[in-house]
Coordinates of C-alpha atoms in Angstrom, one line a residue:
M223 CA -28.9 -26.6 -22.9
R224 CA -31.9 -27.2 -25.1
L225 CA -33.9 -30.4 -25.5
R226 CA -33.2 -30.3 -29.2
A227 CA -29.5 -30.8 -28.5
L228 CA -30.3 -34.2 -27.0
L229 CA -31.7 -35.5 -30.3
E230 CA -28.6 -34.3 -32.1
T231 CA -26.3 -36.4 -30.0
D232 CA -26.4 -39.9 -31.5
A233 CA -24.6 -41.6 -28.6
L234 CA -27.6 -40.9 -26.4
G235 CA -29.9 -43.1 -28.5
L236 CA -33.0 -40.9 -28.0
R237 CA -36.0 -41.1 -30.2
L238 CA -38.7 -38.4 -30.1
L239 CA -42.2 -39.7 -29.6
G240 CA -44.0 -36.4 -29.1
G241 CA -43.6 -32.7 -28.3
E242 CA -41.7 -31.5 -31.3
D243 CA -42.9 -27.9 -30.8
E244 CA -41.5 -27.9 -27.3
L245 CA -37.9 -28.8 -28.1
D246 CA -36.5 -25.3 -27.4
R247 CA -37.1 -25.8 -23.7
S248 CA -34.1 -25.3 -21.4
V249 CA -32.7 -28.3 -19.5
R250 CA -31.3 -27.3 -16.1
G251 CA -30.7 -30.7 -14.7
V252 CA -31.5 -34.4 -14.8
M253 CA -33.3 -36.9 -12.5
T254 CA -34.0 -40.6 -12.6
T255 CA -37.1 -41.9 -10.9
D256 CA -39.6 -44.7 -10.8
L257 CA -41.7 -43.1 -8.0
R258 CA -45.4 -42.7 -8.8
D259 CA -45.2 -39.1 -7.3
P260 CA -41.7 -37.6 -7.6
S261 CA -42.8 -34.0 -7.2
R262 CA -41.0 -33.4 -3.9
Y263 CA -37.7 -34.0 -5.7
L264 CA -38.4 -31.7 -8.6
S265 CA -37.6 -28.0 -8.9
G266 CA -38.3 -27.4 -12.6
G267 CA -36.3 -27.6 -15.8
E268 CA -35.2 -31.3 -15.3
L269 CA -35.1 -34.0 -17.9
V270 CA -36.8 -36.9 -16.1
L271 CA -35.5 -40.5 -16.9
T272 CA -37.8 -43.4 -16.0
G273 CA -37.8 -47.2 -16.4
L274 CA -41.6 -47.2 -16.1
A275 CA -41.6 -49.4 -13.0
W276 CA -44.3 -47.1 -11.5
R277 CA -46.8 -48.1 -14.3
R278 CA -49.1 -51.0 -13.4
D279 CA -51.8 -50.3 -16.0
A280 CA -52.9 -47.7 -18.5
A281 CA -54.6 -45.6 -15.8
D282 CA -51.3 -44.8 -14.2
S283 CA -49.8 -42.7 -17.0
E284 CA -52.2 -39.7 -16.8
P285 CA -51.5 -38.8 -13.1
F286 CA -47.8 -39.4 -13.5
V287 CA -47.5 -37.0 -16.4
R288 CA -49.7 -34.5 -14.8
I289 CA -47.4 -34.3 -11.8
L290 CA -44.4 -33.8 -14.0
A291 CA -46.0 -31.1 -16.1
G292 CA -47.1 -29.3 -12.9
A293 CA -43.6 -29.4 -11.6
G294 CA -42.3 -27.7 -14.7
V295 CA -40.0 -30.4 -16.0
A296 CA -38.4 -29.9 -19.4
G297 CA -39.1 -33.4 -20.8
L298 CA -39.6 -37.1 -20.1
A299 CA -37.4 -39.9 -21.4
A300 CA -38.7 -43.5 -20.9
G301 CA -36.5 -46.6 -21.2
E302 CA -37.5 -49.4 -23.6
A303 CA -35.6 -52.1 -21.7
E304 CA -38.6 -53.0 -19.4
L305 CA -41.6 -53.0 -21.7
G306 CA -40.1 -52.9 -25.2
D307 CA -42.2 -50.3 -26.9
I308 CA -43.4 -47.2 -25.0
P309 CA -47.1 -47.6 -24.0
G310 CA -49.6 -45.6 -26.1
D311 CA -51.3 -44.3 -23.0
L312 CA -48.1 -42.6 -21.9
V313 CA -47.6 -41.0 -25.3
E314 CA -51.2 -39.7 -25.2
A315 CA -50.8 -38.3 -21.7
C316 CA -47.6 -36.5 -22.7
A317 CA -49.3 -35.1 -25.8
H318 CA -52.2 -33.9 -23.7
H319 CA -49.9 -32.0 -21.2
R320 CA -47.6 -30.8 -23.9
L321 CA -44.7 -32.6 -22.3
P322 CA -41.9 -33.7 -24.8
L323 CA -41.4 -37.5 -24.6
F324 CA -38.3 -39.5 -25.7
A325 CA -37.7 -43.2 -26.0
V326 CA -34.4 -44.4 -24.7
H327 CA -33.0 -47.4 -26.6
E328 CA -32.4 -50.5 -24.4
T329 CA -28.6 -50.4 -25.2
V330 CA -28.2 -46.9 -23.6
A331 CA -27.7 -46.6 -19.9
F332 CA -29.4 -43.8 -18.0
A333 CA -26.0 -43.0 -16.5
T334 CA -24.8 -42.1 -20.0
I335 CA -27.6 -39.6 -20.5
T336 CA -27.2 -38.2 -16.9
E337 CA -23.4 -37.7 -17.3
H338 CA -23.9 -35.9 -20.7
V339 CA -26.6 -33.6 -19.4
V340 CA -24.7 -32.7 -16.2
R341 CA -21.5 -32.0 -18.1
Q342 CA -23.3 -29.8 -20.7
V343 CA -25.3 -27.9 -18.1
S344 CA -22.2 -27.3 -15.8
G345 CA -20.2 -26.1 -18.7
E346 CA -22.8 -23.6 -19.7
R347 CA -23.2 -22.4 -16.2
A348 CA -19.5 -22.0 -15.8
G349 CA -19.4 -20.0 -19.0
D350 CA -22.2 -17.7 -17.9
L351 CA -20.6 -17.2 -14.5
A352 CA -17.2 -16.7 -16.0
A353 CA -18.7 -13.8 -18.0
V354 CA -20.2 -12.3 -14.8
V355 CA -16.9 -12.8 -12.9
D356 CA -15.0 -11.1 -15.8
R357 CA -17.4 -8.1 -15.6
H358 CA -17.0 -7.9 -11.8
R359 CA -13.2 -8.1 -12.1
R360 CA -13.2 -5.1 -14.4
L361 CA -15.4 -3.2 -12.1
M362 CA -13.3 -3.9 -9.0
T363 CA -10.0 -3.1 -10.8
S364 CA -11.2 0.2 -12.2
G365 CA -13.1 1.6 -9.4
P366 CA -14.4 1.1 -5.8
A367 CA -15.2 -2.4 -4.6
G368 CA -18.7 -3.4 -5.7
G369 CA -19.7 -5.4 -2.6
G370 CA -16.5 -7.2 -1.8
P371 CA -15.9 -11.0 -2.0
E372 CA -19.4 -11.7 -0.8
V373 CA -20.7 -10.8 -4.3
V374 CA -18.5 -13.3 -6.0
L375 CA -19.4 -16.0 -3.5
D376 CA -23.1 -15.3 -3.9
L377 CA -22.6 -15.9 -7.7
L378 CA -20.9 -19.2 -7.1
G379 CA -23.9 -20.3 -4.9
S380 CA -26.6 -19.1 -7.3
D381 CA -25.1 -20.1 -10.6
L382 CA -23.1 -23.2 -9.7
D383 CA -24.6 -24.3 -6.4
L384 CA -21.2 -24.1 -4.7
H385 CA -20.9 -23.1 -1.1
A386 CA -17.7 -21.2 -0.6
W387 CA -15.9 -19.1 2.1
V388 CA -12.8 -16.9 2.1
L389 CA -10.6 -17.8 5.1
S390 CA -7.5 -16.2 6.7
P391 CA -4.4 -18.4 7.3
T392 CA -5.6 -19.0 10.8
G393 CA -9.0 -20.2 9.6
R394 CA -11.0 -17.0 10.5
Q395 CA -13.8 -16.4 8.1
I396 CA -13.2 -13.3 6.0
A397 CA -16.3 -13.7 3.7
G398 CA -19.1 -16.1 3.0
A399 CA -22.1 -16.3 0.8
G400 CA -25.4 -15.3 2.4
E401 CA -25.8 -16.1 6.1
T402 CA -24.0 -19.4 6.0
S403 CA -20.9 -19.4 8.1
L404 CA -18.2 -22.1 8.9
P405 CA -17.9 -23.0 12.5
G406 CA -14.6 -21.8 13.9
P407 CA -13.0 -25.3 14.5
V408 CA -13.9 -26.3 10.9
G409 CA -12.2 -23.1 9.5
A410 CA -9.1 -23.7 11.6
A411 CA -8.9 -27.4 10.5
L412 CA -9.2 -26.4 6.8
A413 CA -6.6 -23.7 7.2
G414 CA -4.2 -26.2 8.8
Q415 CA -4.7 -28.7 6.1
H416 CA -4.2 -26.0 3.4
L417 CA -1.0 -24.7 5.1
A418 CA 0.4 -28.2 5.4
A419 CA -0.3 -29.0 1.8
T420 CA 1.2 -25.8 0.7
R421 CA 4.4 -26.4 2.7
S422 CA 4.7 -29.9 1.2
G423 CA 4.7 -28.5 -2.3
R424 CA 1.4 -30.1 -3.5
R425 CA -0.4 -28.4 -6.3
A426 CA -3.6 -26.6 -5.6
P427 CA -6.5 -27.1 -5.2
H428 CA -6.0 -29.1 -2.1
R429 CA -8.6 -31.7 -1.1
A430 CA -9.5 -31.7 2.6
T431 CA -12.1 -33.6 4.6
V432 CA -13.4 -32.2 7.9
E433 CA -16.3 -33.8 9.9
G434 CA -17.2 -36.0 7.0
T435 CA -17.5 -33.1 4.5
T436 CA -15.1 -32.7 1.5
Y437 CA -13.7 -29.3 0.6
S438 CA -11.4 -28.0 -2.1
L439 CA -9.0 -25.3 -1.0
F440 CA -7.7 -22.7 -3.5
P441 CA -4.9 -20.2 -2.5
I442 CA -5.6 -16.5 -2.9
R443 CA -2.3 -15.1 -3.8
N444 CA -1.3 -11.5 -2.9
T445 CA -0.9 -9.6 -6.2
G446 CA -0.1 -6.1 -4.9
R447 CA 3.1 -4.3 -4.3
G448 CA 4.1 -6.5 -1.4
A449 CA 3.5 -9.7 -3.4
V450 CA 6.1 -12.4 -3.2
P451 CA 7.3 -13.5 -6.7
A452 CA 6.3 -17.0 -7.6
S453 CA 9.9 -18.0 -7.8
R454 CA 10.6 -17.0 -4.2
D455 CA 10.5 -19.2 -1.2
V456 CA 6.9 -20.2 -0.3
R457 CA 7.7 -19.5 3.4
E458 CA 7.6 -15.8 2.7
S459 CA 3.8 -15.9 1.9
V460 CA 2.4 -19.1 3.3
L461 CA 1.4 -17.5 6.6
S462 CA -0.2 -14.4 5.1
D463 CA -2.2 -15.6 2.1
W464 CA -6.0 -16.0 2.2
L465 CA -7.7 -19.2 0.9
L466 CA -10.9 -20.0 -0.8
A467 CA -12.7 -23.1 0.7
V468 CA -15.3 -24.7 -1.6
E469 CA -17.6 -27.4 -0.3
A470 CA -17.0 -29.8 -3.2
D471 CA -14.4 -32.2 -4.5
A472 CA -12.7 -30.5 -7.4
G473 CA -10.7 -33.7 -8.3
D474 CA -13.0 -34.5 -11.2
W475 CA -13.8 -31.0 -12.4
P476 CA -13.3 -30.1 -16.0
P477 CA -10.5 -27.6 -16.8
A478 CA -13.0 -24.9 -17.6
R479 CA -14.5 -25.0 -14.1
L480 CA -11.0 -25.0 -12.5
D481 CA -10.0 -22.0 -14.6
L482 CA -13.2 -20.3 -13.4
L483 CA -12.3 -20.8 -9.7
Q484 CA -8.8 -19.6 -10.4
G485 CA -10.4 -16.4 -11.8
V486 CA -12.5 -16.1 -8.7
T487 CA -9.4 -16.2 -6.5
Q488 CA -7.7 -13.5 -8.6
L489 CA -10.8 -11.4 -8.2
I490 CA -10.8 -11.8 -4.4
A491 CA -7.0 -11.1 -4.4
V492 CA -7.8 -7.6 -5.9
E493 CA -10.0 -6.9 -2.9
R494 CA -7.3 -8.2 -0.6
D495 CA -4.8 -5.9 -2.1
R496 CA -7.1 -2.9 -1.7
R497 CA -7.7 -3.6 1.9
D498 CA -4.0 -4.3 2.6
A499 CA -3.3 -0.8 1.2
A500 CA -5.6 0.6 3.8
R501 CA -3.3 -0.8 6.5
T502 CA -0.5 1.5 5.3
V503 CA -1.6 4.4 7.5
R504 CA -1.8 2.2 10.6
R505 CA 1.5 0.6 9.9
R506 CA 3.1 4.0 9.5
L507 CA 1.7 5.2 12.8
A508 CA 3.1 2.1 14.6
Q509 CA 6.5 2.6 12.9
E510 CA 6.7 6.2 14.0
V511 CA 5.7 5.5 17.6
L512 CA 8.1 2.6 17.8
E513 CA 11.0 4.7 16.5
L514 CA 10.2 7.4 19.1
V515 CA 10.0 4.9 21.9
Q516 CA 13.2 3.1 20.9
T517 CA 15.2 6.3 20.5
G518 CA 14.2 7.6 23.9
A519 CA 12.1 10.6 22.6
P520 CA 10.5 12.9 25.2
P521 CA 7.2 11.6 26.5
A522 CA 5.5 14.8 25.2
E523 CA 6.5 13.9 21.6
I524 CA 5.3 10.3 22.0
A525 CA 2.1 11.5 23.5
A526 CA 1.5 13.7 20.5
R527 CA 1.9 10.8 18.1
L528 CA -0.5 8.7 20.3
R529 CA -3.1 11.4 20.1
V530 CA -2.9 11.2 16.3
A531 CA -3.0 7.4 16.4
A532 CA -6.0 7.1 18.8
P533 CA -8.7 8.5 16.5
V534 CA -7.5 6.3 13.6
L535 CA -7.4 3.1 15.6
L536 CA -10.3 3.7 17.9
P537 CA -12.7 6.1 16.0
G538 CA -15.2 7.9 18.2
L539 CA -13.3 7.1 21.5
G540 CA -13.9 9.9 24.0
T541 CA -11.1 9.2 26.5
A542 CA -7.5 8.3 26.2
P543 CA -7.0 4.6 25.7
H544 CA -4.7 2.2 27.4
W545 CA -2.0 0.7 25.2
Q546 CA -0.5 -2.8 25.1
V547 CA 2.6 -3.9 23.1
V548 CA 2.8 -7.3 21.5
V549 CA 6.1 -8.5 20.0
A550 CA 6.3 -11.5 17.6
R551 CA 9.1 -13.2 15.8
V552 CA 9.0 -15.8 13.0
E553 CA 12.2 -17.8 12.6
W554 CA 12.9 -20.3 9.8
G555 CA 15.6 -23.0 10.1
G556 CA 17.7 -23.7 7.0
A557 CA 20.2 -26.4 6.1
E558 CA 22.7 -24.7 8.4
G559 CA 20.3 -23.8 11.1
R560 CA 19.5 -20.3 9.7
S561 CA 17.4 -19.3 6.8
A562 CA 17.6 -16.4 4.3
V563 CA 13.8 -16.0 4.5
P564 CA 13.1 -12.6 6.2
G565 CA 10.9 -13.1 9.3
G566 CA 9.9 -9.5 9.9
P567 CA 7.3 -9.0 7.2
V568 CA 5.9 -12.5 7.8
A569 CA 5.6 -11.8 11.5
Q570 CA 4.0 -8.4 10.8
A571 CA 1.2 -9.9 8.5
L572 CA 0.7 -12.8 10.9
L573 CA 0.4 -10.5 14.0
E574 CA -2.2 -8.4 12.3
E575 CA -4.3 -11.5 11.9
I576 CA -3.6 -13.1 15.3
L577 CA -4.7 -10.0 17.1
V578 CA -8.2 -10.1 15.5
D579 CA -10.8 -11.9 17.6
P580 CA -11.2 -15.3 15.8
A581 CA -14.9 -15.2 16.4
V582 CA -15.3 -12.0 14.4
T583 CA -15.8 -12.4 10.6
G584 CA -14.8 -9.9 8.0
P585 CA -11.6 -8.4 6.8
D586 CA -11.9 -5.0 8.4
T587 CA -11.8 -6.1 12.1
A588 CA -8.0 -5.4 12.3
D589 CA -8.5 -1.7 11.9
R590 CA -7.7 -1.1 15.6
I591 CA -4.3 -2.8 15.3
A592 CA -1.1 -1.0 14.2
V593 CA 1.9 -3.3 13.5
A594 CA 5.4 -2.3 12.5
H595 CA 8.4 -4.5 11.9
A596 CA 12.1 -3.9 12.5
G597 CA 14.5 -6.6 11.3
E598 CA 13.2 -10.0 12.2
E599 CA 10.8 -8.7 14.8
A600 CA 7.2 -7.4 14.5
V601 CA 5.8 -5.0 17.1
A602 CA 2.0 -4.3 17.6
L603 CA 0.6 -1.2 19.3
V604 CA -2.8 -2.3 20.5
P605 CA -5.2 0.4 21.9
L606 CA -7.6 -0.6 24.6
P607 CA -10.6 1.5 25.8
A608 CA -10.0 3.0 29.2
V609 CA -12.8 1.2 31.0
T610 CA -11.5 1.8 34.5
T611 CA -10.2 4.9 36.3
P612 CA -6.4 4.5 35.9
A613 CA -4.2 4.7 39.0
P614 CA -0.9 6.6 38.8
D615 CA 1.3 4.9 36.2
R616 CA 3.5 2.2 37.7
G617 CA 5.2 1.3 34.4
A618 CA 4.6 -1.8 32.4
G619 CA 4.2 -4.0 35.4
G620 CA 1.9 -1.6 37.3
D621 CA -1.1 -2.7 39.2
D622 CA -3.4 -1.0 36.6
A623 CA -2.7 -4.1 34.4
H624 CA -4.7 -6.3 36.9
A625 CA -8.2 -4.9 36.5
D626 CA -11.1 -7.1 37.1
A627 CA -11.3 -9.8 34.3
H628 CA -14.8 -8.8 33.4
D629 CA -13.8 -5.1 32.9
D630 CA -10.3 -5.6 31.5
P631 CA -10.2 -5.7 27.7
A632 CA -6.4 -6.4 27.7
L633 CA -4.9 -9.2 25.7
H634 CA -3.6 -12.3 27.5
A635 CA -0.9 -14.5 26.2
D636 CA -2.3 -17.7 27.4
V637 CA -5.5 -17.3 25.3
L638 CA -4.1 -15.3 22.4
L639 CA -2.9 -18.2 20.4
A640 CA -5.4 -20.9 21.5
A641 CA -7.6 -20.7 18.4
V642 CA -4.7 -20.4 15.9
R643 CA -2.0 -22.6 17.3
E644 CA -3.1 -25.7 15.2
P645 CA -3.2 -24.2 11.7
L646 CA -0.1 -22.0 12.3
S647 CA 1.9 -25.1 13.5
A648 CA 1.0 -26.8 10.2
G649 CA 2.2 -23.8 8.2
L650 CA 5.4 -23.6 10.2
A651 CA 6.0 -27.3 9.5
D652 CA 9.3 -28.7 10.9
D653 CA 11.5 -25.7 10.2
G654 CA 9.6 -22.7 11.5
R655 CA 8.8 -21.2 14.9
L656 CA 6.5 -18.4 16.1
T657 CA 7.2 -16.8 19.5
L658 CA 5.1 -14.0 21.0
G659 CA 5.3 -11.8 24.0
V660 CA 2.6 -9.6 25.5
S661 CA 3.1 -6.6 27.8
A662 CA 0.8 -5.3 30.5
A663 CA -1.5 -2.4 29.7
V664 CA -0.1 1.1 30.2
H665 CA -1.9 4.4 30.0
S666 CA 0.8 7.0 29.5
P667 CA 3.7 7.6 27.1
E668 CA 6.2 7.1 30.0
G669 CA 5.1 3.5 30.4
L670 CA 5.3 2.6 26.7
R671 CA 9.1 2.0 26.6
G672 CA 8.8 -0.3 29.6
A673 CA 5.9 -2.1 27.9
L674 CA 8.1 -2.7 24.8
E675 CA 10.9 -4.1 26.8
E676 CA 8.5 -6.2 28.8
A677 CA 6.9 -7.7 25.7
R678 CA 10.4 -8.4 24.2
H679 CA 11.5 -10.2 27.4
A680 CA 8.3 -12.2 27.5
R681 CA 8.9 -13.3 23.9
R682 CA 12.4 -14.5 24.9
V683 CA 10.7 -16.5 27.7
A684 CA 8.4 -18.1 25.1
A685 CA 11.3 -18.8 22.8
A686 CA 13.0 -20.9 25.6
R687 CA 10.0 -23.2 25.6
P688 CA 9.5 -26.2 23.3
G689 CA 6.9 -26.1 20.5
R690 CA 6.3 -24.5 17.1
V691 CA 4.0 -21.8 18.5
C692 CA 4.7 -20.3 22.0
A693 CA 3.6 -17.2 23.8
A694 CA 4.3 -15.6 27.2
G695 CA 2.8 -12.7 29.1
H696 CA 4.0 -10.0 31.4
H697 CA 2.7 -11.8 34.5
E698 CA 5.2 -14.6 34.0
L699 CA 8.1 -12.1 34.4
A700 CA 7.5 -11.9 38.2
S701 CA 7.4 -15.6 38.7
H702 CA 9.7 -18.7 38.9
V703 CA 8.4 -19.3 35.4
L704 CA 10.8 -16.6 34.2
L705 CA 13.8 -18.5 35.6
L706 CA 13.0 -22.1 34.6
P707 CA 13.5 -21.8 30.8
F708 CA 17.0 -20.5 31.3
V709 CA 18.3 -23.3 33.5
P710 CA 21.0 -25.2 31.6
D711 CA 19.8 -28.6 30.3
D712 CA 22.5 -30.5 32.2
V713 CA 21.6 -28.8 35.5
R714 CA 17.9 -29.3 34.8
R715 CA 18.4 -33.1 34.2
A716 CA 20.6 -33.6 37.2
F717 CA 18.2 -31.7 39.6
T718 CA 15.1 -33.5 38.5
A719 CA 16.8 -36.9 38.3
R720 CA 18.0 -36.7 41.9
L721 CA 14.5 -35.9 43.2
L722 CA 12.2 -37.7 40.9
D723 CA 13.9 -40.7 39.5
P724 CA 13.6 -42.8 42.7
L725 CA 9.9 -42.1 42.7
R726 CA 9.5 -43.0 39.0
D727 CA 11.4 -46.3 39.5
Y728 CA 9.3 -47.2 42.4
D729 CA 6.1 -46.4 40.5
R730 CA 7.2 -48.6 37.6
R731 CA 7.9 -51.6 39.9
H732 CA 4.9 -51.2 42.2
R733 CA 2.3 -49.0 40.4
A734 CA 2.2 -46.9 43.5
E735 CA 1.4 -43.6 41.8
L736 CA 3.8 -41.6 44.0
I737 CA 4.5 -38.9 41.3
P738 CA 0.7 -38.1 40.9
T739 CA 0.3 -38.2 44.7
L740 CA 3.2 -35.7 45.1
E741 CA 1.8 -33.4 42.4
A742 CA -1.7 -33.4 44.1
F743 CA -0.2 -32.9 47.6
L744 CA 1.7 -29.8 46.4
D745 CA -1.3 -28.5 44.5
C746 CA -3.4 -28.7 47.7
D747 CA -0.7 -26.7 49.6
G748 CA 0.1 -29.7 51.8
S749 CA -3.5 -30.1 53.0
W750 CA -4.1 -33.8 54.0
T751 CA -7.8 -33.6 53.8
R752 CA -8.1 -31.7 50.5
C753 CA -5.5 -33.9 48.8
A754 CA -7.1 -37.2 50.0
T755 CA -10.5 -36.0 48.8
R756 CA -9.0 -35.1 45.4
L757 CA -7.3 -38.5 45.0
H758 CA -10.3 -40.4 46.5
L759 CA -8.0 -41.9 49.1
H760 CA -8.3 -42.4 52.9
V761 CA -6.1 -40.0 54.7
N762 CA -4.0 -42.9 56.2
T763 CA -3.3 -44.1 52.7
L764 CA -2.2 -40.7 51.7
R765 CA 0.1 -40.5 54.7
Y766 CA 1.6 -43.8 53.8
R767 CA 2.4 -42.6 50.3
V768 CA 3.9 -39.3 51.4
G769 CA 6.0 -41.2 53.9
R770 CA 7.3 -43.5 51.2
I771 CA 8.2 -40.4 49.1
E772 CA 10.2 -39.0 52.0
Q773 CA 11.9 -42.3 52.6
L774 CA 12.9 -42.7 49.0
T775 CA 14.2 -39.2 48.5
G776 CA 15.5 -38.3 52.0
R777 CA 13.4 -35.2 52.0
D778 CA 10.8 -33.9 54.5
L779 CA 7.5 -32.6 52.9
S780 CA 6.7 -30.6 56.0
R781 CA 9.6 -28.3 55.3
L782 CA 9.1 -25.4 52.9
E783 CA 12.5 -25.8 51.3
D784 CA 11.8 -29.4 50.4
K785 CA 8.4 -28.6 49.1
L786 CA 9.9 -25.9 46.9
D787 CA 12.5 -28.3 45.5
F788 CA 9.9 -30.9 44.6
F789 CA 7.7 -28.2 43.0
L790 CA 10.5 -26.9 40.8
A791 CA 11.6 -30.4 39.9
L792 CA 8.1 -31.2 38.7
R793 CA 7.9 -28.0 36.7
M794 CA 11.3 -28.7 35.0
S795 CA 10.6 -32.3 34.3

């Protein structure tokens, strides 16, 4: 806005005292100060408001005005409430430095002027940025992407001073302006709050506060061929849509600025659609391999498809990779325990995101993942570089899956969901579940069928556990862990009650800590010395507690069978 426009607004109560020839100066902000030297807070283009508290005598005006002129401010507005008339020495100093000077009537609050200037400047910036965004939208929809989402986020930062990031539904950063990035835990927390608000039906933008900072969260709706119509169930898209996180509170934004941000999300959605289309080839490869494996095709035919897939998923790889299979299932509960919401496409999109390293930013890091879906199930074919010399194939559970942890790039179920469990649980709310199973790594077509069955069986183990988001790996299929989830509830309760209830009752009455002592004793493999050290007890005290456990339960902790019974009871309790 121009200084001249301030004089044309009667409600501001401004009277020009000098600088009529400079009224076409642009105002880019406003600042109120009574400091003798406010230069450190000035960046140029401000309308400075002052109550003249800095002025002790006539000699103070010249250095004050000189500082303002040197900082490039647009003009000075002095209040009449303190001194009545504006001092002549201030008028002369402003005339000497060609700085426009206004008098502010005593009935007008500085806050009124500040609000007016901020509103006008923000509106003009929004209009300018809207024009830029509109041009960029046309470029992106008519030809190759011109820099991706980062270009739009840079515009938000430079034109509106808004810091913004594009996040995946798990909170992974897809894009950000400049070199500023969100810490992983902050992104995950924002994604979780966004998913929870979306599931509750609240209108966007959603307000979120993380670590004392307020953000506004805007959904980025998929607008391509696979887009879910607005009238359809929100559960079909809630776990696959990106979001725009803006470091600001949009609650008091004018409609024009909200419309602008909606336009920005639509622009980013175009880029999302383009990059989703690039996944078509990888999905088709996964679908073809999956169908060959499930129909029992000859290994030579499967190997031929894998040779086609390897260069696409691992470009430049010189040796044949290992392969892992990951199976995921998203299930929604309805009024009658089942839902008409299809889980396969949701699980497919979600698995493509989960299998990306959460520490890696950018939308193209899923290029090494091929995910297909069949019915309610999604299946991922994950290539791994062959970093060790493979032994003869032993199937999905072969020893080649147990390479040294530092050399083994394989996925592990126990860490796969660690970074995404919190936000995904919020999106699943109280009627959804995600279960996931991970196979061992195999390095031949013959092992792929076993890997698929292994991953499916691991997923069923995960499904038998409580919780909204659960995963299980191949190593659990050769352990008692495989059996425990399938023990009937009545058998589980009876078994644990018989062994553990006497100890719990005694602990409640005497605070004896027999249950923690039993757990530590079994963890230490029955070693009296190690267990006493862990519990910070004298060995004789430990022997007394173990004796009390044996007396209350009628068991002997020196016998392997009784140790095993206690171990299983603790695991099932």
